[in-house]
mmCIF file of C-alpha atoms in Angstrom:
data_model
loop_
_atom_site.group_PDB
_atom_site.id
_atom_site.type_symbol
_atom_site.label_atom_id
_atom_site.label_comp_id
_atom_site.label_asym_id
_atom_site.label_seq_id
_atom_site.Cartn_x
_atom_site.Cartn_y
_atom_site.Cartn_z
ATOM 1 C CA MET A 7 21.368 62.132 19.250
ATOM 2 C CA ASN A 8 24.927 63.281 19.536
ATOM 3 C CA ILE A 9 28.207 62.098 17.975
ATOM 4 C CA LEU A 10 31.233 62.311 20.210
ATOM 5 C CA LEU A 11 34.496 62.379 18.375
ATOM 6 C CA ILE A 12 37.450 61.771 20.711
ATOM 7 C CA GLN A 13 40.429 63.556 19.247
ATOM 8 C CA ARG A 14 43.907 62.114 18.913
ATOM 9 C CA GLU A 15 46.734 63.348 21.137
ATOM 10 C CA GLY A 16 47.981 66.838 20.082
ATOM 11 C CA THR A 17 44.947 67.558 17.837
ATOM 12 C CA ASP A 18 42.443 70.387 18.127
ATOM 13 C CA LEU A 19 39.746 68.709 16.190
ATOM 14 C CA HIS A 20 37.342 71.637 16.249
ATOM 15 C CA HIS A 21 39.950 73.911 14.731
ATOM 16 C CA THR A 22 40.809 71.252 12.176
ATOM 17 C CA PHE A 23 37.274 70.892 11.072
ATOM 18 C CA TYR A 24 36.905 74.715 10.619
ATOM 19 C CA SER A 25 40.340 75.263 8.870
ATOM 20 C CA SER A 26 39.342 72.871 5.990
ATOM 21 C CA GLU A 27 36.838 73.836 3.322
ATOM 22 C CA THR A 28 35.930 70.207 2.798
ATOM 23 C CA SER A 29 34.943 69.483 6.387
ATOM 24 C CA ARG A 30 33.166 72.900 6.621
ATOM 25 C CA LEU A 31 31.022 71.901 3.670
ATOM 26 C CA ALA A 32 30.200 68.542 5.167
ATOM 27 C CA LEU A 33 29.316 70.173 8.624
ATOM 28 C CA ARG A 34 27.476 73.168 7.047
ATOM 29 C CA PHE A 35 24.113 71.890 8.517
ATOM 30 C CA TYR A 36 25.544 70.978 11.966
ATOM 31 C CA HIS A 37 27.059 73.046 14.829
ATOM 32 C CA PRO A 38 29.976 71.069 16.210
ATOM 33 C CA LYS A 39 30.732 72.029 19.751
ATOM 34 C CA LYS A 40 34.231 71.838 21.177
ATOM 35 C CA VAL A 41 34.390 69.612 24.257
ATOM 36 C CA PRO A 42 37.589 68.823 26.311
ATOM 37 C CA CYS A 43 38.082 65.396 24.626
ATOM 38 C CA GLY A 44 37.185 66.503 21.115
ATOM 39 C CA VAL A 45 33.989 67.473 19.381
ATOM 40 C CA SER A 46 30.368 66.797 19.899
ATOM 41 C CA ILE A 47 27.872 67.167 17.056
ATOM 42 C CA ALA A 48 24.106 67.044 17.369
ATOM 43 C CA VAL A 49 22.289 65.193 14.709
ATOM 44 C CA ALA A 50 18.587 64.219 14.231
ATOM 45 C CA SER A 51 18.933 60.388 13.880
ATOM 46 C CA LEU A 52 21.249 57.403 13.951
ATOM 47 C CA GLY A 53 21.126 57.338 10.148
ATOM 48 C CA SER A 54 22.165 60.895 9.773
ATOM 49 C CA ALA A 55 24.924 60.352 12.368
ATOM 50 C CA LEU A 56 26.325 57.393 10.470
ATOM 51 C CA SER A 57 25.981 59.291 7.162
ATOM 52 C CA LEU A 58 27.952 62.365 8.660
ATOM 53 C CA VAL A 59 30.708 60.076 10.163
ATOM 54 C CA SER A 60 31.060 58.418 6.696
ATOM 55 C CA GLU A 61 31.425 61.826 5.005
ATOM 56 C CA LEU A 62 34.081 62.801 7.484
ATOM 57 C CA ARG A 63 35.997 59.464 7.267
ATOM 58 C CA TRP A 64 39.249 60.896 6.063
ATOM 59 C CA TYR A 65 39.323 63.241 9.074
ATOM 60 C CA LEU A 66 38.381 60.391 11.419
ATOM 61 C CA ARG A 67 41.193 58.169 10.259
ATOM 62 C CA ARG A 68 43.678 61.002 10.611
ATOM 63 C CA TYR A 69 42.579 63.003 13.625
ATOM 64 C CA VAL A 70 40.035 61.024 15.667
ATOM 65 C CA ARG A 71 40.794 58.199 18.212
ATOM 66 C CA GLU A 72 37.224 57.026 18.405
ATOM 67 C CA ALA A 73 33.785 58.007 17.186
ATOM 68 C CA LEU A 74 30.918 57.317 19.615
ATOM 69 C CA PHE A 75 27.128 57.779 19.222
ATOM 70 C CA GLU A 76 25.038 58.980 22.153
ATOM 71 C CA VAL A 77 22.049 56.472 22.164
ATOM 72 C CA GLU A 78 20.537 57.910 25.307
ATOM 73 C CA PRO A 79 21.708 60.636 27.696
ATOM 74 C CA GLY A 80 25.017 59.669 29.149
ATOM 75 C CA ILE A 81 25.142 56.298 27.229
ATOM 76 C CA PHE A 82 27.222 55.972 24.051
ATOM 77 C CA CYS A 83 27.757 53.193 21.567
ATOM 78 C CA THR A 84 30.633 52.341 19.263
ATOM 79 C CA ARG A 85 30.449 52.720 15.572
ATOM 80 C CA ASP A 86 30.172 48.968 15.068
ATOM 81 C CA LEU A 87 27.255 48.661 17.334
ATOM 82 C CA ALA A 88 25.535 51.811 15.657
ATOM 83 C CA GLN A 89 26.003 50.123 12.309
ATOM 84 C CA ASP A 90 24.541 46.847 13.617
ATOM 85 C CA ILE A 91 21.544 48.691 15.010
ATOM 86 C CA TYR A 92 20.917 50.732 11.799
ATOM 87 C CA TYR A 93 22.043 48.512 8.908
ATOM 88 C CA GLU A 94 21.805 44.907 10.191
ATOM 89 C CA ARG A 95 18.966 45.444 12.777
ATOM 90 C CA THR A 96 20.582 42.550 14.705
ATOM 91 C CA ALA A 97 21.073 44.660 17.920
ATOM 92 C CA ILE A 98 18.083 45.774 19.906
ATOM 93 C CA LEU A 99 19.245 48.028 22.778
ATOM 94 C CA ALA A 100 17.905 47.204 26.175
ATOM 95 C CA LYS A 101 19.118 47.777 29.624
ATOM 96 C CA PRO A 102 21.156 45.995 30.992
ATOM 97 C CA TRP A 103 23.393 45.801 27.989
ATOM 98 C CA ALA A 104 25.801 42.899 28.249
ATOM 99 C CA PHE A 105 28.819 44.372 26.479
ATOM 100 C CA ARG A 106 30.030 47.582 27.923
ATOM 101 C CA ARG A 107 33.119 49.620 28.543
ATOM 102 C CA ILE A 108 33.747 52.637 30.773
ATOM 103 C CA TYR A 109 36.029 55.477 29.701
ATOM 104 C CA GLY A 110 37.676 57.936 32.087
ATOM 105 C CA PHE A 111 38.995 61.297 31.030
ATOM 106 C CA PHE A 112 41.417 63.690 32.800
ATOM 107 C CA SER A 113 40.241 67.318 33.193
ATOM 108 C CA SER A 114 42.224 68.162 30.095
ATOM 109 C CA GLY A 115 39.996 65.907 27.951
ATOM 110 C CA LYS A 116 42.799 63.418 27.516
ATOM 111 C CA PRO A 117 41.534 59.803 27.741
ATOM 112 C CA ALA A 118 42.893 58.101 30.898
ATOM 113 C CA ARG A 119 41.719 54.650 30.755
ATOM 114 C CA ARG A 120 39.103 52.367 29.002
ATOM 115 C CA LEU A 121 37.852 49.269 30.984
ATOM 116 C CA VAL A 122 35.477 46.435 30.192
ATOM 117 C CA MET A 123 32.511 46.585 32.541
ATOM 118 C CA ALA A 124 31.340 43.320 34.154
ATOM 119 C CA PRO A 125 27.627 42.452 33.531
ATOM 120 C CA GLY A 126 25.450 43.992 36.224
ATOM 121 C CA SER A 127 28.092 46.537 37.349
ATOM 122 C CA THR A 128 27.710 50.310 37.481
ATOM 123 C CA ALA A 129 30.066 53.178 36.739
ATOM 124 C CA SER A 130 30.646 53.725 40.550
ATOM 125 C CA ASP A 131 32.016 50.188 40.826
ATOM 126 C CA TYR A 132 35.123 51.415 38.813
ATOM 127 C CA ALA A 133 35.793 54.551 40.833
ATOM 128 C CA GLU A 134 38.994 53.130 42.273
ATOM 129 C CA ASN A 135 40.243 52.036 38.842
ATOM 130 C CA LEU A 136 39.469 55.563 37.382
ATOM 131 C CA ALA A 137 40.813 57.576 40.299
ATOM 132 C CA GLY A 138 42.196 60.947 39.181
ATOM 133 C CA THR A 139 39.816 61.130 36.205
ATOM 134 C CA GLU A 140 37.317 63.970 36.031
ATOM 135 C CA THR A 141 34.782 62.567 33.620
ATOM 136 C CA THR A 142 33.501 59.044 32.915
ATOM 137 C CA ILE A 143 31.198 57.765 30.193
ATOM 138 C CA GLU A 144 29.671 54.383 29.610
ATOM 139 C CA VAL A 145 30.103 52.900 26.082
ATOM 140 C CA TRP A 146 27.993 50.036 24.782
ATOM 141 C CA CYS A 147 29.706 47.898 22.176
ATOM 142 C CA THR A 148 29.444 44.625 20.230
ATOM 143 C CA GLU A 149 30.428 41.260 21.695
ATOM 144 C CA ASP A 150 33.569 41.318 19.389
ATOM 145 C CA GLU A 151 34.720 44.723 20.773
ATOM 146 C CA VAL A 152 34.686 43.654 24.426
ATOM 147 C CA GLU A 153 38.299 43.299 25.373
ATOM 148 C CA ASP A 154 40.400 44.834 28.088
ATOM 149 C CA ILE A 155 41.855 47.835 26.290
ATOM 150 C CA GLY A 156 42.652 49.751 29.484
ATOM 151 C CA ASP A 157 46.219 50.889 29.496
ATOM 152 C CA LEU A 158 46.490 53.192 32.415
ATOM 153 C CA VAL A 159 47.937 56.688 31.739
ATOM 154 C CA THR A 160 49.311 57.993 35.110
ATOM 155 C CA LEU A 161 48.427 61.400 36.289
ATOM 156 C CA GLU A 162 52.150 62.384 36.156
ATOM 157 C CA GLU A 163 52.449 61.316 32.554
ATOM 158 C CA ALA A 164 49.403 63.436 31.638
ATOM 159 C CA GLY A 165 50.567 66.419 33.703
ATOM 160 C CA GLU A 166 47.334 66.261 35.660
ATOM 161 C CA THR A 167 46.486 66.730 39.334
ATOM 162 C CA PRO A 168 44.130 64.280 41.141
ATOM 163 C CA GLY A 169 40.450 65.133 40.855
ATOM 164 C CA PRO A 170 37.104 63.573 41.585
ATOM 165 C CA ALA A 171 36.654 59.904 40.420
ATOM 166 C CA ASP A 172 33.245 60.536 38.679
ATOM 167 C CA GLY A 173 31.894 63.553 36.947
ATOM 168 C CA PRO A 174 29.382 64.548 34.276
ATOM 169 C CA GLY A 175 29.709 63.319 30.673
ATOM 170 C CA PRO A 176 31.909 65.305 28.361
#
């Protein structure tokens, strides 16, 4: 299982973690990898992922836009859904998951757009809406989290050039 921490604008999260003794101590058993959109951390289980995110909560509030948990290759879930799965045991993951979002990232790793996915749709159905993004990921969430949160960032605003609509995960 992996944790994907999407960094805030203007932040180098990997550098921030290694420049602080407190975060180095919390991450001493992990090997965070720098990815274009932030940091990816491999963990053994969902419980250890939630525990690590809890230990890093101050850094998450200050430097992280969103923490995502990879439930299977290429499919992530939000922190609320991860907590429902682990603590409440109310969510049982099964395909097709009804409450999903798709995130598009520019080549620089900057988030471009987040869209609510319609039931039964696939990532390729959103290629037109995510034009200019290099990477897309599917994010499963709780029913309460499903809302259209997709403010488009134009390529010019991001200083990017058009690229392929779909690509591998971050």
